[in-house]
PDB file of C-alpha atoms in Angstrom:
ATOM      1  CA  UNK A  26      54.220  15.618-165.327  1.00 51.00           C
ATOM      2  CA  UNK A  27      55.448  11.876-165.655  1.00 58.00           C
ATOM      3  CA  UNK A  28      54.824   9.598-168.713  1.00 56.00           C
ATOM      4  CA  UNK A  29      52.225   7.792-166.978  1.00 56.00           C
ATOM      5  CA  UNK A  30      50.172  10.849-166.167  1.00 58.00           C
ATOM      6  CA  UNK A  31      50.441  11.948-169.829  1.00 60.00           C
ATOM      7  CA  UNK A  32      49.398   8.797-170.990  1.00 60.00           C
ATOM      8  CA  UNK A  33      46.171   9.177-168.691  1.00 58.00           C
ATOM      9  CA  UNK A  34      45.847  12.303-169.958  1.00 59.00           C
ATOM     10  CA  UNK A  35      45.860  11.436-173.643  1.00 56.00           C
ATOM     11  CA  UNK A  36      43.758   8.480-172.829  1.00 53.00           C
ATOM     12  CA  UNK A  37      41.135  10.395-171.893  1.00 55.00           C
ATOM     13  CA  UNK A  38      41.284  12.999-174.829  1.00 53.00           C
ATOM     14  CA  UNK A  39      40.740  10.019-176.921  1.00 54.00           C
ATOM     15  CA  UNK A  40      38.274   8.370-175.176  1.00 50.00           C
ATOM     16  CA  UNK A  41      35.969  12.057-175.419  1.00 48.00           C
ATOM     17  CA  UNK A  42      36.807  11.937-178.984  1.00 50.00           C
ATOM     18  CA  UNK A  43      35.639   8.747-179.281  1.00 49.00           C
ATOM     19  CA  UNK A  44      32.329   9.323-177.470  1.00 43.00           C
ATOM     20  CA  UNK A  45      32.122  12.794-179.566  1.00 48.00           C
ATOM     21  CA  UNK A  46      32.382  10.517-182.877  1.00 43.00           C
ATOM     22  CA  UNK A  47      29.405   8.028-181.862  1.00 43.00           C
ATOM     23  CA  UNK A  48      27.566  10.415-180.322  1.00 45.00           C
ATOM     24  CA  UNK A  49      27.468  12.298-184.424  1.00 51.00           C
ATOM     25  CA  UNK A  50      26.901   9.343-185.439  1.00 47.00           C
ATOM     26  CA  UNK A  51      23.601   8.331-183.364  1.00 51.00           C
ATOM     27  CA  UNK A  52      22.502  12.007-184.544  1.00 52.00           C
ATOM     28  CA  UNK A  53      22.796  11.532-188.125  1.00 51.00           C
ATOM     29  CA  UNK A  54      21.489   8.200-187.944  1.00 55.00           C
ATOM     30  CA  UNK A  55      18.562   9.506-186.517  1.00 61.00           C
ATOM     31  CA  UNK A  56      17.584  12.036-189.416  1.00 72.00           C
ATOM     32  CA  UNK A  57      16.738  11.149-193.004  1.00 66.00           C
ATOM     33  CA  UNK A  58      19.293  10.134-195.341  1.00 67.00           C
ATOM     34  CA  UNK A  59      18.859  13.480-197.325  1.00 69.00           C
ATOM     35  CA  UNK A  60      19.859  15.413-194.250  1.00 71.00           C
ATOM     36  CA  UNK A  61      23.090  13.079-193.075  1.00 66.00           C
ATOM     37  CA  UNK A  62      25.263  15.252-194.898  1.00 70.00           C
ATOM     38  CA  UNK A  63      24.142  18.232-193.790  1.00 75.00           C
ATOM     39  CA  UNK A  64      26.507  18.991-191.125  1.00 79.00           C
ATOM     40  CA  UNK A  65      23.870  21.913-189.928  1.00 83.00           C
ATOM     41  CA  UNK A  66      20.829  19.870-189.835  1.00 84.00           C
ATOM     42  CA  UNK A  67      23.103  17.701-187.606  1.00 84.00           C
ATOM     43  CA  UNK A  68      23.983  19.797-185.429  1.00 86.00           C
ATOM     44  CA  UNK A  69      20.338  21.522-185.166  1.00 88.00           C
ATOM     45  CA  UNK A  70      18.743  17.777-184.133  1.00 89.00           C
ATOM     46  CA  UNK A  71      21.849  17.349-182.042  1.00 89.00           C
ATOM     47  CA  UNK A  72      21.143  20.786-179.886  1.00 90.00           C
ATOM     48  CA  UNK A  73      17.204  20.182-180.024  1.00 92.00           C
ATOM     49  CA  UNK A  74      18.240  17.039-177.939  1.00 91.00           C
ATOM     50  CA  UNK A  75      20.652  18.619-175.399  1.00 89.00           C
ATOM     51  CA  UNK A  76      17.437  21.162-174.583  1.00 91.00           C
ATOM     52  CA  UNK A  77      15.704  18.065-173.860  1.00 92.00           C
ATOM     53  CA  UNK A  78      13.148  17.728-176.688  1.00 94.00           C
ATOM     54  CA  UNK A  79      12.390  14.441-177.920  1.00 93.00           C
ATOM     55  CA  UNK A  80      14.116  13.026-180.218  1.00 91.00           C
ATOM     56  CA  UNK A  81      10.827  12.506-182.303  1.00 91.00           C
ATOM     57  CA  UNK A  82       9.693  16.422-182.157  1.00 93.00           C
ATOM     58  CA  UNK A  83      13.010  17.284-182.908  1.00 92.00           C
ATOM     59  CA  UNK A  84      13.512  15.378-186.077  1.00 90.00           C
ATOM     60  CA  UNK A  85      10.013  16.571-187.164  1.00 91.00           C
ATOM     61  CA  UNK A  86      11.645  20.344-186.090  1.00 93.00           C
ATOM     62  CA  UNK A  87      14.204  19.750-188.386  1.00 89.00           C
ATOM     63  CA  UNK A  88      12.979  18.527-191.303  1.00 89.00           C
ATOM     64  CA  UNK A  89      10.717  21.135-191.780  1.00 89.00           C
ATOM     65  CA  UNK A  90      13.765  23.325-191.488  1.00 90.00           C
ATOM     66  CA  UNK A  91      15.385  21.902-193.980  1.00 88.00           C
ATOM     67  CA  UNK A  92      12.152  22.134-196.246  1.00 86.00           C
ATOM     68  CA  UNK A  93      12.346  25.734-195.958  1.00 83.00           C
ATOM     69  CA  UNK A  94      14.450  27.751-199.122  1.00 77.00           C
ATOM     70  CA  UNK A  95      16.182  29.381-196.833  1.00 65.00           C
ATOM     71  CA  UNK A  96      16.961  26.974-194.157  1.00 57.00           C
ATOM     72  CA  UNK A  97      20.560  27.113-194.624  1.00 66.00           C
ATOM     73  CA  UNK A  98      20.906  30.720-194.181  1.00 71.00           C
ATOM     74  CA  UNK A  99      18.402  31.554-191.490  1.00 82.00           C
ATOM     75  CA  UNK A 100      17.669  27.923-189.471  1.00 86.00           C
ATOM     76  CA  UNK A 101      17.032  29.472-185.990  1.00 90.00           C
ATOM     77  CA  UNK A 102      13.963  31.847-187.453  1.00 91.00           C
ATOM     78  CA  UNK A 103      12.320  29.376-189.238  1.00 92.00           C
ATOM     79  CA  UNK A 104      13.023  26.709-186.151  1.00 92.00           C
ATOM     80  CA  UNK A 105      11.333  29.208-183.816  1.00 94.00           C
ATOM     81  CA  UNK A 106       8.262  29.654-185.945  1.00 93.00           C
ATOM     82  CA  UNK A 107       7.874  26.283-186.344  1.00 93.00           C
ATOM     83  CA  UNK A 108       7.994  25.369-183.238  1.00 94.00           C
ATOM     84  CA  UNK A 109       5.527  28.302-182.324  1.00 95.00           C
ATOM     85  CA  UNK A 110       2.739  26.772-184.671  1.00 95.00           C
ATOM     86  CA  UNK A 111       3.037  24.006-182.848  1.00 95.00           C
ATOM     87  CA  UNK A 112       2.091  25.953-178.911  1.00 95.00           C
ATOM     88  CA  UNK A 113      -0.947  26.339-178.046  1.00 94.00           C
ATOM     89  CA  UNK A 114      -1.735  29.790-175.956  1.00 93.00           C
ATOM     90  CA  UNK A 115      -4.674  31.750-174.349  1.00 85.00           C
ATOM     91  CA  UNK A 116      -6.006  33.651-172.339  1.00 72.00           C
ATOM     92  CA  UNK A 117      -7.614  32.054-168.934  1.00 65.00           C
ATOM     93  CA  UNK A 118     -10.470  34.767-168.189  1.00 64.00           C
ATOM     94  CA  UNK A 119     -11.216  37.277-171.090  1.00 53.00           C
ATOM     95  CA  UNK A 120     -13.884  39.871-170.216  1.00 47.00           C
ATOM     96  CA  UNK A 121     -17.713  38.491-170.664  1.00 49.00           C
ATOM     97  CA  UNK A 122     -20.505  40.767-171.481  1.00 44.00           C
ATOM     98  CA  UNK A 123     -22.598  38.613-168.957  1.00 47.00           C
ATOM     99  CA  UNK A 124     -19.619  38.551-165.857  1.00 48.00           C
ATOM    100  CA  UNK A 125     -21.160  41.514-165.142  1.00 46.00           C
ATOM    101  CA  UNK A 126     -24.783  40.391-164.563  1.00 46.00           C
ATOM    102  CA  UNK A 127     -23.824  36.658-163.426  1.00 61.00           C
ATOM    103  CA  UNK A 128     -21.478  37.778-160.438  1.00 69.00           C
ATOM    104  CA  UNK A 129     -17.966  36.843-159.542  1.00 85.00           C
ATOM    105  CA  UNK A 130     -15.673  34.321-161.743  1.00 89.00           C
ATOM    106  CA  UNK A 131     -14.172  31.706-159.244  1.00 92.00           C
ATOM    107  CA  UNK A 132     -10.502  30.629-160.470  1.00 93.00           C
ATOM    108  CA  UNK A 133      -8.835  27.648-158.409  1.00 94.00           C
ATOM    109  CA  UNK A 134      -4.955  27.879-158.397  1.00 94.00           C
ATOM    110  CA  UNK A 135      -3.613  23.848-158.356  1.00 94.00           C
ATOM    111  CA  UNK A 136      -0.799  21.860-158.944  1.00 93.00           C
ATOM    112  CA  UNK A 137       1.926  20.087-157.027  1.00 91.00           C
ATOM    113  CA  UNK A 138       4.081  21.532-154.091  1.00 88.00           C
ATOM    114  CA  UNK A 139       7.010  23.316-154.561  1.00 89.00           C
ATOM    115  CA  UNK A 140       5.831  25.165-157.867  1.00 93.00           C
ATOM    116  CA  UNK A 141       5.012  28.565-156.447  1.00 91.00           C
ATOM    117  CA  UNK A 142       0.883  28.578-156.785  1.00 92.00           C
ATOM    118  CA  UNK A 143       1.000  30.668-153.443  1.00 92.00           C
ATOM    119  CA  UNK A 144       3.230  33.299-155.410  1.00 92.00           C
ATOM    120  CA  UNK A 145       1.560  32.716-158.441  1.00 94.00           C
ATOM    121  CA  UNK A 146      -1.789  33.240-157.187  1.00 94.00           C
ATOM    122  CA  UNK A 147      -0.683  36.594-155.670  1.00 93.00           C
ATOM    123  CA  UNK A 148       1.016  37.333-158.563  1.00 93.00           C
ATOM    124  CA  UNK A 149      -2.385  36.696-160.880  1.00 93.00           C
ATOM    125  CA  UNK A 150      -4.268  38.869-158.024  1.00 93.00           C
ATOM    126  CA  UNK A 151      -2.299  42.097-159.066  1.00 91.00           C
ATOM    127  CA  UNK A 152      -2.280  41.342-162.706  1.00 90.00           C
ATOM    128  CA  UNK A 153      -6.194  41.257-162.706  1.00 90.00           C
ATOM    129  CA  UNK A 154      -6.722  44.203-159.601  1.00 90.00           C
ATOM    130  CA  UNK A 155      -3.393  46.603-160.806  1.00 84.00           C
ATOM    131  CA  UNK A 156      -3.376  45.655-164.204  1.00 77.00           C
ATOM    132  CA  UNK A 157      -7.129  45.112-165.145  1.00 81.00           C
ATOM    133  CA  UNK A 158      -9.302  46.910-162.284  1.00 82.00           C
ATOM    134  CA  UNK A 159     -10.678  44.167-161.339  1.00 87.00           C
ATOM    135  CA  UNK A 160     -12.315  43.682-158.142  1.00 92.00           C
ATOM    136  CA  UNK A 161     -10.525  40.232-156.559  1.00 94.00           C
ATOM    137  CA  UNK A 162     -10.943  38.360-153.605  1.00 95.00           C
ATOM    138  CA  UNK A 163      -8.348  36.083-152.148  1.00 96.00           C
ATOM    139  CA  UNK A 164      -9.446  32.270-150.630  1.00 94.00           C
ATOM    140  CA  UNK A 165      -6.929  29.875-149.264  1.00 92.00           C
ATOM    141  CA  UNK A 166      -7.610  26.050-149.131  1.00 89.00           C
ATOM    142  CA  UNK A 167      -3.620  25.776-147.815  1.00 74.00           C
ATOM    143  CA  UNK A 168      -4.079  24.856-144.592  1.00 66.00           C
ATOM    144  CA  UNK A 169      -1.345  21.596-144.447  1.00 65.00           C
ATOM    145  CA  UNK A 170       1.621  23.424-145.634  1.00 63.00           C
ATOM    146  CA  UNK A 171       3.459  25.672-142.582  1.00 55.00           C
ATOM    147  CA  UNK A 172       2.504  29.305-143.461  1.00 63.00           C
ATOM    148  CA  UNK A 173       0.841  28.962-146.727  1.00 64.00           C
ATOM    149  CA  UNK A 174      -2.136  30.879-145.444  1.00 78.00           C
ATOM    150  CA  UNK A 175       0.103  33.524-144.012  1.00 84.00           C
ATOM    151  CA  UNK A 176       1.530  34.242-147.020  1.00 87.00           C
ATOM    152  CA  UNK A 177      -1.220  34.793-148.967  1.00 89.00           C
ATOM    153  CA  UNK A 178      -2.924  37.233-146.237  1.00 91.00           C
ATOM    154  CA  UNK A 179       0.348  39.043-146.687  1.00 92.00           C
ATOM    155  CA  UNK A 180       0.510  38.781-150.052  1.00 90.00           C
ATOM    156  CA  UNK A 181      -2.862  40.717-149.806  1.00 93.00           C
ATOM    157  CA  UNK A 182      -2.365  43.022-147.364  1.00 94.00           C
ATOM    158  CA  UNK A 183       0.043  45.013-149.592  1.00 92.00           C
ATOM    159  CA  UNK A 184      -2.197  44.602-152.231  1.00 93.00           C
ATOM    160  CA  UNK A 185      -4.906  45.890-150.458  1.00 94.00           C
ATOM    161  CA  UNK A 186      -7.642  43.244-150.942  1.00 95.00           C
ATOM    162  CA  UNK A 187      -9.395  40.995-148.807  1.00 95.00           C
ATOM    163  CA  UNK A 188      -8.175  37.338-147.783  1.00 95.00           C
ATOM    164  CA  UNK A 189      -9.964  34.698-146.290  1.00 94.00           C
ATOM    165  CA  UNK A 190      -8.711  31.065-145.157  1.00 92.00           C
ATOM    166  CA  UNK A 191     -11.079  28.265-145.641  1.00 90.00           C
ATOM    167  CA  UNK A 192     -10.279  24.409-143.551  1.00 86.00           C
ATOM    168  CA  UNK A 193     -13.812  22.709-144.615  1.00 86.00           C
ATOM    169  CA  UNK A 194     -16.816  23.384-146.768  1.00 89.00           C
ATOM    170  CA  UNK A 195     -18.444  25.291-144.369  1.00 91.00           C
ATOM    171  CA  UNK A 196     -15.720  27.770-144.251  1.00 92.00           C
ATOM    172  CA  UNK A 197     -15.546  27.796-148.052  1.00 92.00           C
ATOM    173  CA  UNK A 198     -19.179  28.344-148.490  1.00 92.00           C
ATOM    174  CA  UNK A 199     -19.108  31.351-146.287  1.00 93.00           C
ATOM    175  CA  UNK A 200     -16.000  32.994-147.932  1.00 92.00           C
ATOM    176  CA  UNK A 201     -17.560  32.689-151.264  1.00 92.00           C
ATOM    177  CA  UNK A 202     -20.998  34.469-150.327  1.00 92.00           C
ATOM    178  CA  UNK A 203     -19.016  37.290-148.948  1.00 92.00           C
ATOM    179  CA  UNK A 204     -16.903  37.963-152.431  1.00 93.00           C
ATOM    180  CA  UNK A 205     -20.135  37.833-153.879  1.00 91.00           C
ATOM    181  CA  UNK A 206     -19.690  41.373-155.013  1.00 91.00           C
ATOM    182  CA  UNK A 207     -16.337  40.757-156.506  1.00 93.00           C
ATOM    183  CA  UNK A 208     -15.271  40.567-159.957  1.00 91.00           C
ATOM    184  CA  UNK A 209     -13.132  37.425-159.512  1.00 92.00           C
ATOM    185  CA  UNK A 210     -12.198  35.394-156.475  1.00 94.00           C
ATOM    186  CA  UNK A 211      -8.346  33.729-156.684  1.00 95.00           C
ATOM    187  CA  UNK A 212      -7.974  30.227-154.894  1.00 94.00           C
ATOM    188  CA  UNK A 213      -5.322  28.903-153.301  1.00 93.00           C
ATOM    189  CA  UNK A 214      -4.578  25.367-152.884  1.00 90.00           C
ATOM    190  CA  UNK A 215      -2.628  22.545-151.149  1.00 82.00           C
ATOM    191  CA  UNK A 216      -0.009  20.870-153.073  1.00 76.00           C
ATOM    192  CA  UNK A 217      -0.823  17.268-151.217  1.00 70.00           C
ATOM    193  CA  UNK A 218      -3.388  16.885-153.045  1.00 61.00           C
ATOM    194  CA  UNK A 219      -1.098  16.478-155.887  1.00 63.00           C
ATOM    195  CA  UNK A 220       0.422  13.620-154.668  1.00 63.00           C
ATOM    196  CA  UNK A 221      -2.515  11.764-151.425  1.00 67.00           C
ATOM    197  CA  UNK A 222      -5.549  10.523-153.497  1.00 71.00           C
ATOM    198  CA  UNK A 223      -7.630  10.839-150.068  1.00 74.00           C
ATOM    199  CA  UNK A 224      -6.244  14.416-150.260  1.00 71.00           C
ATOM    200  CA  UNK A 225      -7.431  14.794-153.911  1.00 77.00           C
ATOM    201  CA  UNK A 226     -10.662  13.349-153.260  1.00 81.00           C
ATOM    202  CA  UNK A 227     -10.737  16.194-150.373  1.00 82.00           C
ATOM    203  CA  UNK A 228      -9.887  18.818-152.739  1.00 85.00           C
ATOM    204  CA  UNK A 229     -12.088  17.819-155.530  1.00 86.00           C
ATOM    205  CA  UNK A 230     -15.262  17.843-153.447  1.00 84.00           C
ATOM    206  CA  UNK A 231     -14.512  21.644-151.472  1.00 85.00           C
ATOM    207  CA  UNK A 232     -13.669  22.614-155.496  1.00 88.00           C
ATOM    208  CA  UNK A 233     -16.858  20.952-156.391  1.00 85.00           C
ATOM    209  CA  UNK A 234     -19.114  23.449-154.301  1.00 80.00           C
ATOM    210  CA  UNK A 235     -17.874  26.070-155.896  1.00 87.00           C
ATOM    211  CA  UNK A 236     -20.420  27.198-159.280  1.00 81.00           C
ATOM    212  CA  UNK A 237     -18.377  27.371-162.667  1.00 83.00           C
ATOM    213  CA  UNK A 238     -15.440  27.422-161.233  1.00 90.00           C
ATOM    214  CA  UNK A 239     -11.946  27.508-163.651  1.00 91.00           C
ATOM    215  CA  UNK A 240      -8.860  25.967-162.569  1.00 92.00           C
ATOM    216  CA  UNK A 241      -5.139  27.070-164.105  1.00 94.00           C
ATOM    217  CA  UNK A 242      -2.591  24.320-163.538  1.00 95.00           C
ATOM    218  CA  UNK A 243       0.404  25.508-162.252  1.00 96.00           C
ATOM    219  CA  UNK A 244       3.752  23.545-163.711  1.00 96.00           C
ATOM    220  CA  UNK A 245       7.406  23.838-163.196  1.00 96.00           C
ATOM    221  CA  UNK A 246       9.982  24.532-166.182  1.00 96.00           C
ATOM    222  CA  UNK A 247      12.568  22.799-163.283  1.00 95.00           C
ATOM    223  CA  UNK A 248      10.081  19.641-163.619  1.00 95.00           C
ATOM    224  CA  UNK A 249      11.717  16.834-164.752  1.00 95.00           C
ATOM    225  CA  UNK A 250       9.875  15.618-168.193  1.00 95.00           C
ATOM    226  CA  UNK A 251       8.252  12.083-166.975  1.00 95.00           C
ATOM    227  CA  UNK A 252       7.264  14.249-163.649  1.00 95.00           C
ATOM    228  CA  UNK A 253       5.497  17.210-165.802  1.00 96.00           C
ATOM    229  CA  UNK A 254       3.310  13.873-167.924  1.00 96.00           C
ATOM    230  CA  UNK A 255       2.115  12.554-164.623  1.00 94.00           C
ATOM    231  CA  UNK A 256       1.276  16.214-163.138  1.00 93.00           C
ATOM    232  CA  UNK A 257      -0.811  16.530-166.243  1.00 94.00           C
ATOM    233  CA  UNK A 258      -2.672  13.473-166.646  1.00 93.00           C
ATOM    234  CA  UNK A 259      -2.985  13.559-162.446  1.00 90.00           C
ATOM    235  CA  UNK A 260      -4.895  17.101-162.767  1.00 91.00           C
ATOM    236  CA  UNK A 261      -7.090  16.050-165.547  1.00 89.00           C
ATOM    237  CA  UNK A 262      -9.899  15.093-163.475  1.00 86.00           C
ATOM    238  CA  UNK A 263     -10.061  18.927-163.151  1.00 86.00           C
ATOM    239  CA  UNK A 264     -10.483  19.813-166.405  1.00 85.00           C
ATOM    240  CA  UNK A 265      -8.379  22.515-165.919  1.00 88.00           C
ATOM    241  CA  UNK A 266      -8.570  25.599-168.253  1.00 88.00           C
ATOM    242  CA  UNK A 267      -4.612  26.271-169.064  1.00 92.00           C
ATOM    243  CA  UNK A 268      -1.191  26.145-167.399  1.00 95.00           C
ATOM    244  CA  UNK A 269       0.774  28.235-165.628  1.00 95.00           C
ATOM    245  CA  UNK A 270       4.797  27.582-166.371  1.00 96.00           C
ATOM    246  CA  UNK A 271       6.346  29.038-163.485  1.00 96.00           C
ATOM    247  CA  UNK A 272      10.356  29.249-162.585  1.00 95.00           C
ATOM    248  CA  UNK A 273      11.561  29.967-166.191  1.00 94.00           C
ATOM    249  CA  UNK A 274      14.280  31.455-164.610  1.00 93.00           C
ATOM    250  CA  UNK A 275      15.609  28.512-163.147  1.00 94.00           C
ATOM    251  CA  UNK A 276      16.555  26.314-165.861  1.00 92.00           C
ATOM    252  CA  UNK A 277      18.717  26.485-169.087  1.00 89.00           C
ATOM    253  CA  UNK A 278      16.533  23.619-171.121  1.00 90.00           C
ATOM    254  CA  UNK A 279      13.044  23.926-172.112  1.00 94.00           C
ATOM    255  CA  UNK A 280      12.466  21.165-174.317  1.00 94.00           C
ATOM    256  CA  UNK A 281      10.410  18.968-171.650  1.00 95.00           C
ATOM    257  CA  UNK A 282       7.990  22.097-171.224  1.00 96.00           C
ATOM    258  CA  UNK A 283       7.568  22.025-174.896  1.00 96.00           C
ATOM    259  CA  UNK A 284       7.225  18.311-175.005  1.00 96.00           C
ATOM    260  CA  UNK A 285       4.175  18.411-172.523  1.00 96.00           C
ATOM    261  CA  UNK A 286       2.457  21.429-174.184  1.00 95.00           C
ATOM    262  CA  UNK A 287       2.397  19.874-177.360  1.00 95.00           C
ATOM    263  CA  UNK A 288       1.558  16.415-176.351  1.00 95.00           C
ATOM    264  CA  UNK A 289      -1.209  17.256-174.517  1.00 95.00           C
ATOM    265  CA  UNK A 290      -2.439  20.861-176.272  1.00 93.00           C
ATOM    266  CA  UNK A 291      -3.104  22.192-173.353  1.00 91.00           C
ATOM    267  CA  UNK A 292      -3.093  26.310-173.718  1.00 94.00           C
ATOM    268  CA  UNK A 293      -0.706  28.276-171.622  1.00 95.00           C
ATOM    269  CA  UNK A 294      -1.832  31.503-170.379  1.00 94.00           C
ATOM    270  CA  UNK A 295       1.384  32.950-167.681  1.00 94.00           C
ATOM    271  CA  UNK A 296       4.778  32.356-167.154  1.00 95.00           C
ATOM    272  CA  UNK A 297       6.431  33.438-163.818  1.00 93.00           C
ATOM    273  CA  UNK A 298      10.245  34.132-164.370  1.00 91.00           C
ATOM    274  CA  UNK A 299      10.842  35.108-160.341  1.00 82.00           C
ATOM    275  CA  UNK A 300       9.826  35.851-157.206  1.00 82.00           C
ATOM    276  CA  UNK A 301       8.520  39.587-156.867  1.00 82.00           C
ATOM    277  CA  UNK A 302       5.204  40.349-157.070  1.00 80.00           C
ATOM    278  CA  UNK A 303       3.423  41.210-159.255  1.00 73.00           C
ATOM    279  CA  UNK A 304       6.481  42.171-161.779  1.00 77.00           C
ATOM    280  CA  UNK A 305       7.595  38.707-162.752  1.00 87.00           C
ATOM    281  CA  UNK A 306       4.494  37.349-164.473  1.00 92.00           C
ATOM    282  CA  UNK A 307       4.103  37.748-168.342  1.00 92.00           C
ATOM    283  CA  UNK A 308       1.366  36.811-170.818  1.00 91.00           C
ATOM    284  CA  UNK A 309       2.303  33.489-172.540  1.00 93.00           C
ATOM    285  CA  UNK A 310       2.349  33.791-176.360  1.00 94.00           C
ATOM    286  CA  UNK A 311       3.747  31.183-178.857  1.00 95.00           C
ATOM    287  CA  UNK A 312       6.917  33.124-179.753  1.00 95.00           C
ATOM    288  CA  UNK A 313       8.013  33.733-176.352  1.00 94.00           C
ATOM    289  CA  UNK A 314       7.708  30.366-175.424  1.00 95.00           C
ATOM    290  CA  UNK A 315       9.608  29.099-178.887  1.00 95.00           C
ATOM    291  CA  UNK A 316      11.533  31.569-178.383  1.00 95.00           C
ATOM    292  CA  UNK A 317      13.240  29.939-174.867  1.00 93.00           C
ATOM    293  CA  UNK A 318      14.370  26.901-176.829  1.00 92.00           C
ATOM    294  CA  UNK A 319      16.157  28.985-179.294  1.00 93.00           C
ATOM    295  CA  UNK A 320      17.590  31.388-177.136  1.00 91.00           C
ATOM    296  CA  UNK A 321      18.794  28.282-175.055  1.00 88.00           C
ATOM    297  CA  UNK A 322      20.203  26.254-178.098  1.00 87.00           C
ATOM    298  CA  UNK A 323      21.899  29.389-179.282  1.00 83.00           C
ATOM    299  CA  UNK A 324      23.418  30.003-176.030  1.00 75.00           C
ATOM    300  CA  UNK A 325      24.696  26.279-176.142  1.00 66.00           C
ATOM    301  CA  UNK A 326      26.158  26.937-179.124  1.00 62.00           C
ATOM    302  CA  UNK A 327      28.197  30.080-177.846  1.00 61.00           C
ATOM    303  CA  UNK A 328      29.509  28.206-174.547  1.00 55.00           C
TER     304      UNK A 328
END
């Protein structure tokens, strides 16, 4: 190598020092001045931030860390407990004494395109027929996207329960009286609705027909954070029971999940972590979801 390419090279080591040094710096400026000198408080806020928390939640992570008497020997327990208290979790349809005398519970699937509610709703379908014995119907509103209605009939062929598609109100109405005898009737839904009011006007009124009807939001852990606010405060109008976090498998950074459920406390009841049906849906609890950010930061750490 010549002088002038190990002068670019050196150059450049200096300059990434450089940008390591400031980059400290805006950390430790950003915690109290009790916890600038604690090089593992630092470093805590500093990986907090790289999983995409904000910077606010993290401090507030971190500090209480630090309150704890034995912060400095055990950080990452108390971190994920903290940040556990913090989740808020449940389940979407626990068992009624009166289901049983009132007829079927109607749950609408939403939420934007691209997040899986066709898999997820399949994937909820054997959870509450396999797992639960329940008896559960299958309705799909997805009549835009190419195939969405296919898939689901598949979907519940192998599962052995019966599908039907619905393209107005008419249709829906119809569906609906014949899973009258069901325990719980699943319901598919466009994601253009997400994003064409006229199409969320559309939606709103076929979901409107429907008598007590619970809706699970269905969000992406690939969702940018900005993207996952609007996809919240969009499906509002719904007054949607909980959320759905699906693709967990897909990303490496879970802070702007964590940022939504907290700002919002909304519960989470599922997390999808793949593609098979049923196997990769699990409960949500607090501690698994905490437990993602630590697992990631610790991981960070390692690399």
């Amino acid at each position: 190598m010549d002088g002038s390419g190990s002068s670019l090279k050196g150059l450049e080591g200096g300059l990434a020092e450089i940008k390591e040094l400031l980059l400290d710096l805006t950390h430790r400026t950003s915690l109290s001045q009790r916890l600038r000198d604690r090089p593992e408080m630092v470093r805590l806020y500093r990986d907090l931030v790289n999983a995409e928390l904000d910077p606010s939640l993290a401090r507030a992570l971190v500090e209480r860390v630090a309150a704890e008497p034995n912060g400095r020997s055990d950080p990452y327990r108390i971190l994920e407990s903290s940040l556990a208290r913090l989740i808020r979790v449940g389940s979407p349809l626990a068992p009624r004494s009166e289901d049983l005398l009132t007829g079927p519970r109607f749950v609408a699937v939403v939420g934007p395109s691209g997040v899986g509610k066709t898999t997820t709703t399949a994937k909820l379908a054997a959870h509450w027929a396999s797992g639960l014995g329940r008896r559960v119907g299958l309705i799909s509103l997805d009549t835009f996207r190419l195939g969405a209605s296919e898939q689901i009939r598949a979907y519940a062929r192998i599962m052995g329960l019966p599908c039907r598609v619905a393209q107005d109100r008419e249709q829906l109405t119809g569906a609906l009286e014949l899973f009258e005898t069901m325990d719980l009737v699943l319901i598919d839904t466009s994601g253009r609705a997400s994003a064409r009011p006229e199409d969320a006007r559309e939606l709103e009124d076929l979901l409107g027909a429907i008598p007590d009807l619970s809706v699970l939001l269905v969000l992406s852990a690939t969702t940018k954070d900005r993207d996952l606010s609007q996809v919240i405060r969009r499906h509002e109008s719904y007054s949607f029971l909980s959320l759905v976090i699906s693709k967990i498998d897909e990303t490496l950074a879970y802070g702007n999940v964590m940022n939504n459920l907290i700002k919002f406390k909304k519960p989470v009841s599922f997390l999808t972590n793949g593609q098979k049906v049923p196997d990769d849906l699990v409960p949500a609890t607090a501690g698994r979801l905490a437990e993602l950010v630590v697992a990631s930061i610790r991981s960070a750490d390692k690399a």
